[in-house]
XYZ file of C-alpha atoms in Angstrom:
731
model
C -44.621 6.557 -5.435
C -41.112 7.672 -5.760
C -38.719 5.687 -7.554
C -36.308 4.291 -5.862
C -32.803 5.138 -6.144
C -29.225 3.563 -4.529
C -26.001 5.104 -5.017
C -23.581 2.467 -5.935
C -20.688 2.090 -3.857
C -17.757 1.520 -5.724
C -16.890 2.955 -9.509
C -17.868 -0.123 -11.678
C -21.062 -1.230 -9.292
C -23.243 1.252 -11.989
C -25.180 -1.609 -13.841
C -25.724 -4.283 -10.643
C -27.361 -1.022 -8.534
C -29.698 -0.014 -11.614
C -30.674 -3.615 -11.632
C -31.207 -2.900 -7.756
C -32.860 0.097 -8.376
C -35.246 -1.505 -10.583
C -36.416 -4.806 -8.427
C -37.040 -2.499 -5.771
C -39.523 -0.497 -8.247
C -41.874 -3.737 -8.198
C -41.099 -4.851 -4.453
C -38.264 -7.080 -4.276
C -35.021 -5.506 -2.161
C -31.794 -6.963 -3.379
C -28.252 -6.247 -1.628
C -25.735 -5.379 -3.883
C -23.517 -7.770 -3.229
C -26.145 -10.667 -4.571
C -26.354 -8.671 -7.326
C -23.255 -8.224 -8.239
C -22.809 -11.888 -7.619
C -25.749 -12.346 -10.085
C -23.804 -10.107 -12.708
C -20.021 -11.678 -12.443
C -18.550 -8.163 -11.422
C -15.233 -8.205 -12.326
C -12.231 -4.714 -11.979
C -13.594 -4.122 -15.685
C -17.110 -3.878 -14.415
C -19.770 -5.333 -16.209
C -21.151 -5.472 -19.862
C -24.054 -5.514 -21.285
C -24.700 -8.873 -21.146
C -23.080 -9.192 -17.580
C -26.189 -7.213 -16.944
C -29.137 -9.309 -19.130
C -27.345 -12.720 -17.230
C -27.937 -10.915 -13.662
C -31.627 -9.683 -14.686
C -32.336 -13.331 -15.886
C -31.372 -14.481 -12.604
C -33.676 -12.204 -11.252
C -36.343 -13.379 -13.060
C -36.756 -10.867 -15.810
C -37.203 -10.885 -19.494
C -34.863 -8.521 -21.443
C -34.545 -7.024 -24.243
C -31.255 -5.179 -25.736
C -32.021 -2.347 -28.539
C -30.649 0.381 -30.223
C -32.988 2.504 -31.888
C -32.581 6.593 -32.201
C -34.394 8.822 -29.671
C -37.412 9.755 -31.225
C -38.308 6.258 -30.600
C -37.863 6.398 -27.030
C -41.060 7.181 -25.626
C -42.734 3.696 -26.971
C -40.365 1.991 -24.803
C -41.518 0.534 -21.094
C -39.859 1.998 -18.467
C -38.381 1.656 -16.109
C -35.277 0.826 -18.404
C -31.741 0.590 -18.424
C -29.454 2.842 -20.832
C -26.012 2.721 -21.881
C -24.349 6.162 -20.647
C -22.129 8.233 -22.426
C -20.271 4.953 -23.995
C -18.838 3.901 -20.399
C -21.806 4.194 -17.885
C -25.503 2.534 -16.888
C -27.841 4.539 -15.618
C -32.095 4.233 -15.268
C -34.733 6.176 -17.511
C -37.955 6.134 -15.320
C -39.932 8.569 -16.615
C -40.780 10.099 -19.671
C -42.561 13.925 -19.478
C -43.313 15.742 -22.916
C -45.204 19.719 -22.841
C -45.707 21.723 -25.907
C -42.429 23.257 -25.861
C -40.162 20.373 -25.014
C -39.535 16.728 -23.162
C -37.846 15.520 -20.590
C -36.109 12.534 -19.564
C -35.921 11.297 -15.431
C -32.570 9.680 -15.026
C -31.762 7.133 -11.846
C -27.989 7.696 -11.981
C -26.054 5.831 -9.579
C -22.757 7.593 -8.940
C -24.855 11.192 -9.327
C -28.486 10.514 -7.866
C -32.056 11.818 -9.776
C -31.599 14.413 -12.787
C -34.267 15.605 -15.019
C -32.629 16.101 -18.317
C -33.955 18.107 -21.283
C -34.097 16.613 -24.717
C -31.271 18.176 -26.229
C -28.931 17.215 -22.828
C -30.413 13.763 -22.710
C -29.061 13.046 -26.328
C -26.288 13.863 -26.225
C -25.237 11.852 -23.150
C -27.054 8.541 -24.459
C -26.207 8.741 -27.664
C -23.430 11.031 -28.707
C -22.043 11.273 -31.578
C -24.353 8.447 -33.252
C -27.512 8.679 -34.177
C -28.910 5.931 -31.995
C -27.839 4.791 -28.195
C -28.551 1.515 -26.904
C -31.084 0.122 -23.435
C -32.247 -2.700 -22.220
C -35.616 -3.508 -21.894
C -36.723 -5.339 -18.699
C -40.286 -6.788 -17.992
C -41.186 -9.363 -15.088
C -42.243 -12.975 -15.077
C -43.693 -15.058 -12.540
C -40.809 -16.396 -11.627
C -39.727 -12.901 -10.790
C -42.027 -12.844 -8.168
C -41.265 -16.232 -6.870
C -37.950 -15.478 -6.086
C -36.906 -13.928 -2.953
C -34.107 -12.112 -2.157
C -31.734 -13.454 0.748
C -33.125 -12.499 4.291
C -31.711 -8.450 4.513
C -31.673 -7.757 8.133
C -30.844 -4.136 7.299
C -28.551 -2.880 10.912
C -27.274 -6.365 11.368
C -23.643 -5.687 10.497
C -24.396 -2.739 12.249
C -24.868 -4.135 15.393
C -21.743 -6.271 15.095
C -19.695 -3.254 15.055
C -21.651 -2.125 18.581
C -21.002 -5.305 19.614
C -17.617 -5.788 18.727
C -17.387 -2.129 20.516
C -19.683 -3.325 23.863
C -17.077 -6.087 24.142
C -13.612 -3.647 23.625
C -15.460 -1.572 26.296
C -16.560 -4.204 28.570
C -12.799 -6.120 28.028
C -11.574 -2.454 30.135
C -14.498 -2.074 32.712
C -12.997 -0.093 35.239
C -11.258 2.189 32.761
C -14.499 2.900 31.009
C -16.903 3.050 34.565
C -13.994 5.297 35.952
C -13.972 8.013 32.811
C -18.271 7.699 32.288
C -18.371 8.855 36.511
C -15.713 11.395 35.889
C -17.554 12.983 32.642
C -20.552 12.721 34.571
C -19.527 14.674 37.691
C -18.186 17.305 34.816
C -21.161 17.566 33.685
C -23.111 17.567 37.045
C -20.823 20.396 37.947
C -21.803 22.760 34.731
C -25.386 22.722 36.415
C -24.750 24.896 39.840
C -23.212 27.682 37.297
C -26.384 29.083 36.370
C -28.002 29.797 39.925
C -24.403 30.777 41.427
C -23.931 33.428 38.576
C -27.329 34.258 39.691
C -26.863 34.663 43.060
C -23.821 36.361 42.498
C -25.250 39.097 40.241
C -28.880 39.779 42.148
C -27.921 39.308 45.650
C -23.974 40.049 45.952
C -23.290 42.727 43.186
C -27.018 44.243 43.351
C -27.522 44.081 47.218
C -23.533 45.235 47.229
C -22.685 42.372 49.826
C -19.422 41.531 49.518
C -19.333 38.550 51.619
C -21.865 37.073 49.388
C -19.780 37.905 46.503
C -16.457 36.190 48.056
C -18.604 33.103 48.830
C -20.152 32.253 45.786
C -16.757 33.114 43.556
C -15.106 30.381 46.045
C -17.787 28.255 45.424
C -17.390 28.572 41.643
C -13.638 28.029 41.629
C -14.265 24.538 43.487
C -16.986 24.105 41.129
C -15.092 24.775 37.947
C -11.600 22.874 39.817
C -13.612 19.980 39.755
C -14.899 20.438 36.204
C -11.447 20.951 34.709
C -10.057 18.094 36.961
C -12.746 15.301 35.924
C -12.596 16.330 32.214
C -9.073 15.938 32.215
C -8.565 12.852 33.728
C -12.138 11.387 31.410
C -10.624 12.605 28.694
C -7.245 10.885 28.859
C -8.973 7.713 29.637
C -11.456 8.153 26.553
C -8.087 8.843 24.541
C -6.879 5.310 25.496
C -10.391 3.723 24.882
C -10.370 5.101 21.445
C -7.240 3.807 20.692
C -7.837 0.264 21.619
C -11.117 0.342 19.886
C -9.497 2.392 16.690
C -7.035 -0.477 16.618
C -9.933 -3.512 17.126
C -11.951 -2.291 14.617
C -8.867 -2.563 11.806
C -8.110 -5.999 13.344
C -11.536 -7.000 12.534
C -11.700 -5.857 9.060
C -8.186 -7.409 8.424
C -9.481 -10.934 9.357
C -12.701 -10.281 7.929
C -10.634 -9.806 4.312
C -8.259 -12.893 4.897
C -11.679 -15.193 5.463
C -12.543 -13.996 2.018
C -12.589 -16.483 -0.854
C -9.374 -15.184 -3.247
C -11.296 -15.002 -6.154
C -13.248 -11.896 -4.447
C -9.756 -10.065 -4.453
C -9.677 -10.573 -8.691
C -12.551 -8.860 -8.296
C -11.841 -5.489 -6.336
C -9.265 -2.837 -6.838
C -6.694 -2.990 -3.742
C -6.589 0.923 -3.064
C -11.040 0.310 -2.634
C -9.893 -2.113 -0.283
C -7.694 0.098 1.719
C -9.865 3.295 1.424
C -12.636 0.934 3.205
C -9.956 1.035 6.373
C -10.732 4.627 6.384
C -14.249 3.427 6.596
C -13.779 1.776 9.170
C -12.012 4.687 11.222
C -15.319 6.836 10.513
C -17.330 4.341 11.991
C -14.985 3.370 15.260
C -14.440 7.681 15.597
C -18.672 7.677 15.638
C -19.286 5.269 18.030
C -16.260 6.237 20.727
C -16.936 9.945 19.749
C -20.237 11.173 18.649
C -22.373 8.377 20.086
C -21.073 9.588 23.933
C -21.529 13.591 22.578
C -25.063 12.714 21.607
C -25.641 11.050 24.782
C -24.279 13.568 26.712
C -25.521 16.987 24.724
C -29.015 15.868 25.354
C -28.978 15.249 28.797
C -27.550 18.728 29.136
C -30.059 20.166 26.246
C -33.021 19.002 28.716
C -31.425 20.177 31.725
C -30.872 23.946 30.546
C -33.897 24.217 28.498
C -35.543 23.732 31.863
C -33.850 25.884 33.191
C -34.087 28.741 30.739
C -37.835 27.530 30.471
C -38.469 28.047 34.694
C -36.092 31.389 34.209
C -38.194 32.376 30.972
C -40.529 30.223 28.949
C -40.924 32.985 26.104
C -37.014 33.051 25.759
C -36.779 28.992 25.977
C -39.492 29.606 22.741
C -37.355 31.579 20.951
C -34.312 29.224 21.377
C -36.727 26.141 20.385
C -38.123 28.034 17.305
C -34.968 28.811 15.904
C -32.501 26.027 16.790
C -34.869 23.976 15.023
C -34.442 26.019 11.953
C -30.865 25.798 12.532
C -31.237 21.622 12.661
C -33.161 21.447 9.752
C -30.894 23.945 7.633
C -28.448 21.042 8.474
C -30.643 18.482 7.288
C -31.305 20.108 4.003
C -27.776 19.427 2.773
C -27.429 16.182 3.767
C -28.724 14.133 0.436
C -26.239 16.336 -1.477
C -23.178 15.188 0.986
C -24.179 11.735 0.795
C -24.054 11.913 -3.332
C -20.485 13.460 -2.818
C -19.134 10.901 -0.332
C -20.287 8.367 -2.707
C -18.073 10.296 -5.652
C -14.988 10.966 -3.052
C -14.652 7.387 -2.668
C -14.663 6.078 -6.348
C -12.577 8.564 -7.661
C -10.058 8.597 -4.488
C -9.731 4.695 -5.063
C -8.356 5.332 -8.520
C -6.350 7.758 -7.837
C -4.236 6.001 -5.090
C -4.479 3.156 -7.368
C -2.511 5.687 -9.484
C -0.558 7.346 -7.511
C 0.844 3.695 -6.115
C 1.753 2.108 -9.119
C 3.534 5.530 -10.135
C 6.169 4.965 -7.019
C 6.226 1.868 -7.185
C 6.650 1.110 -10.816
C 9.228 3.998 -11.266
C 12.097 1.590 -12.930
C 9.251 0.413 -15.673
C 8.212 4.040 -16.354
C 11.772 5.630 -16.954
C 12.939 3.076 -18.978
C 9.937 3.211 -21.199
C 9.819 6.811 -20.688
C 6.280 7.117 -19.830
C 6.535 9.521 -16.808
C 4.934 12.148 -18.779
C 1.727 10.140 -19.764
C 1.831 8.628 -16.084
C 1.763 11.959 -14.401
C -0.686 13.069 -16.902
C -2.848 10.550 -15.927
C -2.562 11.440 -11.952
C -3.354 14.801 -12.502
C -6.200 14.118 -13.879
C -7.734 12.160 -11.384
C -6.164 14.628 -8.351
C -7.959 16.915 -10.518
C -11.682 15.419 -10.151
C -10.794 14.636 -6.859
C -10.191 17.958 -5.775
C -12.544 19.174 -7.561
C -15.225 16.763 -5.357
C -13.698 17.571 -2.349
C -13.780 21.447 -3.072
C -17.828 21.107 -3.658
C -18.021 19.044 -0.491
C -15.534 21.465 1.427
C -18.172 24.965 -0.037
C -21.065 22.386 1.109
C -19.905 22.153 4.914
C -18.892 25.784 4.537
C -22.659 26.788 3.366
C -23.994 24.520 6.185
C -21.878 25.862 9.030
C -22.837 29.491 7.935
C -26.550 29.238 8.019
C -26.450 26.876 11.585
C -23.472 29.981 12.811
C -26.249 32.378 11.206
C -29.092 30.908 13.336
C -27.302 30.450 16.366
C -26.076 34.023 16.127
C -30.002 35.561 15.000
C -30.913 33.379 18.269
C -28.814 35.000 20.978
C -29.465 38.179 19.544
C -33.083 38.645 19.422
C -32.829 36.549 23.470
C -30.290 39.169 24.639
C -32.565 41.901 23.220
C -35.273 40.486 24.893
C -34.375 39.837 27.714
C -32.673 43.679 27.860
C -36.265 44.709 27.371
C -37.571 43.024 29.879
C -34.767 44.598 32.426
C -35.507 48.201 31.481
C -39.181 47.879 32.288
C -38.435 45.798 35.087
C -39.957 42.695 34.388
C -36.463 40.589 35.046
C -33.450 41.119 36.939
C -30.027 41.419 35.785
C -28.804 38.649 37.483
C -31.713 36.346 35.791
C -30.785 37.601 32.267
C -27.126 37.536 32.648
C -27.953 33.634 33.414
C -29.807 33.456 30.688
C -26.906 34.725 28.391
C -24.841 31.659 30.101
C -27.512 28.882 29.627
C -27.715 30.038 25.865
C -23.923 29.639 25.672
C -24.400 26.009 27.212
C -27.097 25.465 24.943
C -25.323 25.751 22.043
C -22.898 23.550 22.493
C -24.995 20.470 22.590
C -26.821 22.162 19.311
C -23.449 21.793 17.847
C -22.842 18.750 19.023
C -26.704 17.679 17.825
C -25.497 18.653 14.234
C -22.130 17.548 14.175
C -23.709 14.511 15.047
C -26.024 14.415 12.129
C -23.264 14.923 10.000
C -21.143 11.917 11.506
C -24.399 9.887 11.859
C -24.232 10.063 7.801
C -20.469 9.659 7.432
C -20.779 6.420 9.590
C -23.717 5.258 7.780
C -22.121 5.877 4.338
C -19.267 3.896 5.983
C -20.983 1.224 7.033
C -22.689 0.680 3.488
C -19.367 0.327 2.122
C -18.080 -1.613 4.999
C -20.956 -3.672 5.291
C -20.545 -5.058 1.252
C -17.259 -6.448 2.644
C -18.908 -7.954 5.897
C -21.903 -9.900 3.827
C -19.673 -11.440 1.529
C -19.275 -15.761 2.600
C -16.435 -15.953 4.379
C -14.000 -18.465 2.618
C -14.829 -21.624 4.709
C -18.597 -21.042 4.967
C -20.725 -24.470 4.772
C -16.962 -26.242 4.323
C -16.064 -29.341 6.059
C -13.202 -28.528 9.005
C -12.017 -32.133 8.699
C -9.793 -34.336 6.591
C -9.833 -37.777 7.855
C -6.109 -38.045 6.098
C -3.962 -36.818 3.872
C -4.696 -38.295 0.219
C -3.455 -41.642 0.155
C -3.669 -42.478 -3.190
C -4.379 -40.083 -5.782
C -5.418 -36.312 -6.560
C -8.254 -36.696 -9.213
C -9.524 -33.643 -11.616
C -12.675 -34.997 -13.293
C -14.271 -33.315 -16.500
C -12.820 -30.177 -15.117
C -13.601 -26.814 -17.001
C -13.106 -23.456 -15.324
C -13.654 -19.713 -16.654
C -12.772 -16.209 -15.077
C -15.546 -13.942 -13.465
C -17.213 -12.288 -16.545
C -19.170 -13.107 -19.503
C -16.495 -11.359 -21.848
C -14.229 -14.437 -20.488
C -13.897 -17.386 -22.631
C -13.537 -20.912 -21.089
C -9.556 -21.263 -19.903
C -9.947 -25.097 -19.408
C -11.831 -27.609 -21.318
C -12.780 -31.056 -19.755
C -9.541 -32.180 -17.601
C -9.150 -35.371 -16.706
C -6.101 -36.035 -14.215
C -4.958 -38.640 -11.645
C -2.073 -37.340 -9.820
C -0.638 -40.307 -8.153
C 0.564 -39.708 -4.530
C 4.400 -39.676 -3.740
C 4.910 -39.051 -7.595
C 5.998 -36.168 -9.652
C 3.300 -34.842 -12.129
C 4.803 -31.665 -14.622
C 2.264 -29.745 -16.605
C 3.884 -27.850 -19.565
C 2.678 -25.897 -22.297
C 2.442 -22.634 -24.350
C 2.125 -19.280 -22.302
C -1.619 -18.941 -21.983
C -2.585 -22.908 -21.853
C -3.953 -22.629 -18.660
C -1.241 -24.131 -16.722
C -1.399 -21.460 -14.051
C -5.076 -21.780 -13.541
C -5.236 -25.427 -13.216
C -2.723 -25.312 -10.537
C -4.662 -22.462 -8.255
C -7.723 -24.459 -8.713
C -5.360 -27.469 -7.168
C -4.618 -25.166 -4.590
C -8.880 -24.132 -4.063
C -8.190 -20.659 -5.101
C -11.163 -21.044 -7.509
C -13.720 -24.238 -7.619
C -14.103 -25.249 -10.968
C -16.945 -23.976 -13.270
C -17.785 -27.553 -14.368
C -16.562 -30.818 -12.595
C -14.554 -31.808 -9.253
C -11.197 -32.100 -7.511
C -10.786 -35.131 -5.440
C -8.165 -35.899 -2.395
C -8.878 -39.823 -2.612
C -12.574 -39.950 -2.293
C -12.861 -36.214 -0.860
C -14.611 -33.692 -2.746
C -12.246 -30.489 -2.607
C -14.888 -27.600 -2.820
C -16.512 -29.649 0.169
C -13.451 -28.587 2.653
C -12.388 -25.619 4.052
C -9.015 -24.495 2.266
C -6.852 -24.387 4.941
C -7.522 -27.665 6.004
C -6.001 -28.595 2.989
C -3.445 -25.824 2.071
C -1.873 -26.423 5.640
C -0.570 -30.044 3.864
C 1.391 -27.618 0.850
C 4.402 -25.972 0.237
C 3.543 -23.489 -2.949
C 5.929 -21.536 -5.253
C 3.655 -19.504 -7.503
C 4.895 -17.349 -10.185
C 4.182 -13.920 -8.918
C 5.214 -14.960 -5.169
C 6.000 -11.856 -3.021
C 8.877 -10.809 -0.807
C 7.315 -8.874 2.394
C 9.182 -6.361 4.433
C 10.845 -8.270 7.191
C 13.987 -10.711 7.514
C 15.455 -13.308 5.166
C 14.395 -15.781 7.971
C 10.742 -14.148 8.394
C 10.430 -14.423 4.860
C 11.064 -18.209 4.694
C 9.218 -19.004 8.032
C 6.368 -16.532 6.801
C 3.351 -18.437 8.764
C 5.616 -18.402 12.286
C 5.777 -15.593 14.551
C 9.087 -16.793 15.839
C 11.311 -18.511 12.861
C 12.905 -22.313 13.632
C 16.242 -21.299 13.027
C 17.590 -24.571 12.182
C 14.579 -25.461 9.833
C 14.976 -21.946 7.920
C 18.793 -22.782 7.306
C 18.332 -26.337 6.455
C 15.365 -24.952 4.010
C 17.677 -22.279 2.323
C 20.334 -24.729 2.023
C 18.006 -26.935 -0.196
C 17.616 -23.722 -2.061
C 20.891 -22.617 -2.455
C 20.937 -19.417 -0.836
C 22.543 -20.331 2.308
C 25.879 -19.031 1.079
C 24.942 -15.613 -0.052
C 22.915 -14.801 2.884
C 25.688 -15.904 5.630
C 28.207 -13.884 4.024
C 25.959 -10.497 4.680
C 26.692 -8.828 8.298
C 22.789 -9.648 9.902
C 23.078 -12.854 7.858
C 19.457 -14.363 8.181
C 18.509 -11.558 9.734
C 19.279 -8.847 7.096
C 16.019 -7.315 6.009
C 14.708 -7.043 2.448
C 11.279 -6.377 0.699
C 10.095 -2.759 0.477
C 12.055 -1.578 3.369
C 15.284 -3.178 3.342
C 17.877 -4.555 0.611
C 17.116 -5.414 -3.391
C 17.488 -9.055 -4.228
C 17.702 -10.315 -7.285
C 15.007 -12.229 -9.334
C 16.583 -15.349 -8.948
C 17.436 -14.479 -4.763
C 13.332 -13.899 -4.903
C 12.999 -17.280 -6.268
C 15.726 -18.908 -3.881
C 13.733 -17.602 -0.794
C 10.374 -18.540 -2.404
C 11.731 -22.190 -2.732
C 12.968 -22.140 0.601
C 9.472 -21.007 1.799
C 7.753 -23.839 0.534
C 10.195 -26.648 1.644
C 10.192 -24.913 5.543
C 7.714 -26.501 6.867
C 8.386 -30.135 5.262
C 4.848 -30.464 3.510
C 3.782 -33.730 2.272
C 2.254 -31.912 -0.866
C 4.495 -29.659 -3.334
C 3.251 -27.029 -6.246
C 5.841 -25.310 -8.279
C 4.801 -22.705 -10.790
C 7.953 -21.684 -12.736
C 9.672 -21.826 -9.794
C 13.257 -21.632 -11.858
C 12.690 -19.618 -14.139
C 15.025 -16.440 -13.304
C 17.880 -18.955 -12.491
C 20.758 -19.406 -14.417
C 21.618 -22.869 -15.364
C 24.165 -24.444 -12.915
C 22.064 -22.726 -10.197
C 18.983 -24.427 -11.474
C 20.780 -28.220 -11.654
C 22.448 -27.980 -8.329
C 18.890 -26.330 -6.839
C 16.878 -29.105 -8.396
C 19.175 -31.942 -7.764
C 18.642 -30.584 -3.718
C 15.087 -31.186 -4.233
C 14.973 -34.471 -6.433
C 16.341 -35.947 -3.025
C 13.429 -33.673 -0.770
C 10.821 -34.609 -3.045
C 11.185 -38.306 -2.203
C 7.835 -39.581 -1.260
C 5.935 -36.274 -2.001
C 3.997 -35.483 -3.669
C 5.137 -32.910 -6.372
C 3.046 -30.817 -9.067
C 5.478 -28.933 -11.210
C 5.081 -26.415 -14.133
C 7.943 -24.927 -15.704
C 8.998 -24.301 -19.771
C 12.657 -25.791 -19.137
C 13.301 -29.463 -19.950
C 16.000 -29.837 -17.071
C 13.018 -29.225 -14.376
C 10.195 -31.875 -15.827
C 12.422 -34.256 -17.806
C 12.833 -37.068 -14.533
C 8.848 -36.175 -13.993
C 7.090 -39.718 -13.494
C 4.281 -38.307 -15.557
C 3.980 -35.061 -17.890
C 0.612 -33.542 -19.176
C 0.761 -31.433 -22.150
C -1.517 -28.852 -21.951
C -2.637 -26.323 -25.564
C -5.381 -23.973 -25.130
C -6.875 -25.082 -21.620
C -7.302 -29.111 -23.662
C -4.862 -32.182 -22.302
C -3.492 -33.118 -25.796
C -0.795 -35.358 -24.703
C 0.539 -37.387 -21.244
C 3.319 -39.858 -20.656
C 6.967 -39.536 -19.175
C 9.983 -38.045 -21.289
C 10.918 -41.072 -22.735
C 7.587 -41.814 -24.356
C 6.282 -38.220 -25.558
C 9.517 -37.346 -27.016
C 9.029 -40.766 -29.441
C 5.574 -39.632 -30.390
C 7.076 -36.330 -31.634
C 4.160 -34.362 -31.768
C 3.544 -31.637 -29.060
C 6.114 -32.279 -26.052
C 8.620 -33.235 -28.801
C 8.355 -29.803 -30.722
C 7.875 -27.611 -26.713
C 11.638 -29.049 -26.480
C 13.423 -30.082 -29.363
C 15.165 -26.497 -29.140
C 16.381 -27.127 -25.721
C 17.949 -31.045 -26.849
C 18.950 -30.044 -29.997
C 16.694 -33.419 -31.344
C 16.015 -31.544 -34.742
C 12.870 -32.850 -36.941
């Protein structure tokens, strides 16, 4: 039995994909999404330890080894090899001959390859004398564990259902387009008969009446076809645009429903390129599927006509056309490999150019433009090489198909000419067969294009399916919080680490009670875990160990939106969107409540600046508007957080870019606004936290002190040393 091969979907999927191949070789078919979850894939990919952990969860016993190439023939196969010091592949077979030893590799990014010992050694060990391999052995647990049921076409059927729903939503237009297409198609079926009669009975019989009558009939049929084609094309374009928009909306809605931790493990460009994949599937469903149906009908009808006119010509057509289709199929695996490679490199290239453009000031002040452009150029050359190989492949595929089509036309025409010369066929039949061959070429070309379109759609479907199969943020969670927390937010025995075995624990055994209606401040040096703790309180992540409770309700059991809608938040890296001041402050509202917008702006002390502008709150800001300072950005974010008058407010360094005077004004306003609300503040400045009811001091992810400002200053310990320079307390 052939060793199963799978391609990686993204540049950093090689480790889980290797596990997928090995599990499949033992009869267990896991999805890549499931294995990526087992291995804890991050933007950095996976380490060998991550693969070991993932293999252990599958039920494999593993043994990582480093040894010289001479010993590799002794290891059990299949095994995972660390390849070129940056990649993982599967070695599944070794073949020894008298002259050489050949190594069979299944490379997730390239496909199956056979390498000689010299090439293999260079790729595996490089300049070292040894290479790294991971040996895997199945256990009883492996055979007892069953993969998550995988319905191969479930996601594709969802796309199909979405397409049907859109079409059914515009039944009249869709039905009219279909009827007109059928009329245009049926019109073409009359042409061969008209053409034969005009040649044999009109031209050959020298009867102008017949010729004239048939010409009029031909004009009528042709005009009907043109009118039907034109109207149906316009209708299909309108339907196509609706489908295209709805497909993208469906994809974006899926992204929004995903847990935020997913975006920590994905490169943004990867997610953006999948929008192109959505277009591919939509194009296949709207164009290729209809073309395939119509081409099949035309192929059957005109093939029957050809058979009735001359069976030998039909068999010649069938044989050579089959060769043309087989020629196209021969290139599919290679096209598949190039498409996967193109996606991975295109994501890196797009991400690189996005950073180059958006972070131009940073590049200029560090004189890094030469280095950054060289990095982009290197990636672009790599992408161009893949694109060029893909163009060559398509060219060879097209040249071969055209060659077979021309040979077919020439041979059949020559055969028919021989029959006419020997009085076995009339000239009219010969000309009609030539016309039919022209009509048959189009369905054959469409069939070949559909085969390629189906492959493209399938590749795109694989990548989109990975996203579609990810669990939504709200799955299995309660939509109801009977009432807002009335007593406290309680953190019990909480520890947390980010994905990836190389990431240590960020928070250790945290126990905090945050009283409702009070202000709690969290302080500590940079990297102590303050922002991470805030994100856990907002249900952006779930604790690795321990839990967070809203009164008696476990936070991880609630739909995050149920909790977040009660909260106003300012994060360190808050974003200003392209739009007006009003739209940015009332971010969740389609139509901002201007009274609330102005009140929030006044509390954030940015109202005077906005109102001096010619367009006031309707002034454009963000990427498509005027530049704003860091302090103005923070004041807009503060206004956004308090716009909805939430009962729970979380501020992460919300005033770090403000001068002391503006900070004092804003904090005075906010302290009045905070009355009766539950507030959690992360800050370095003493002026921001000194009035808090409770101050928590974090150091290296642990709570080292807690209390109010006065009691902590009297201790003259951690908190005292954090703020003594600001207060000039001295030792």
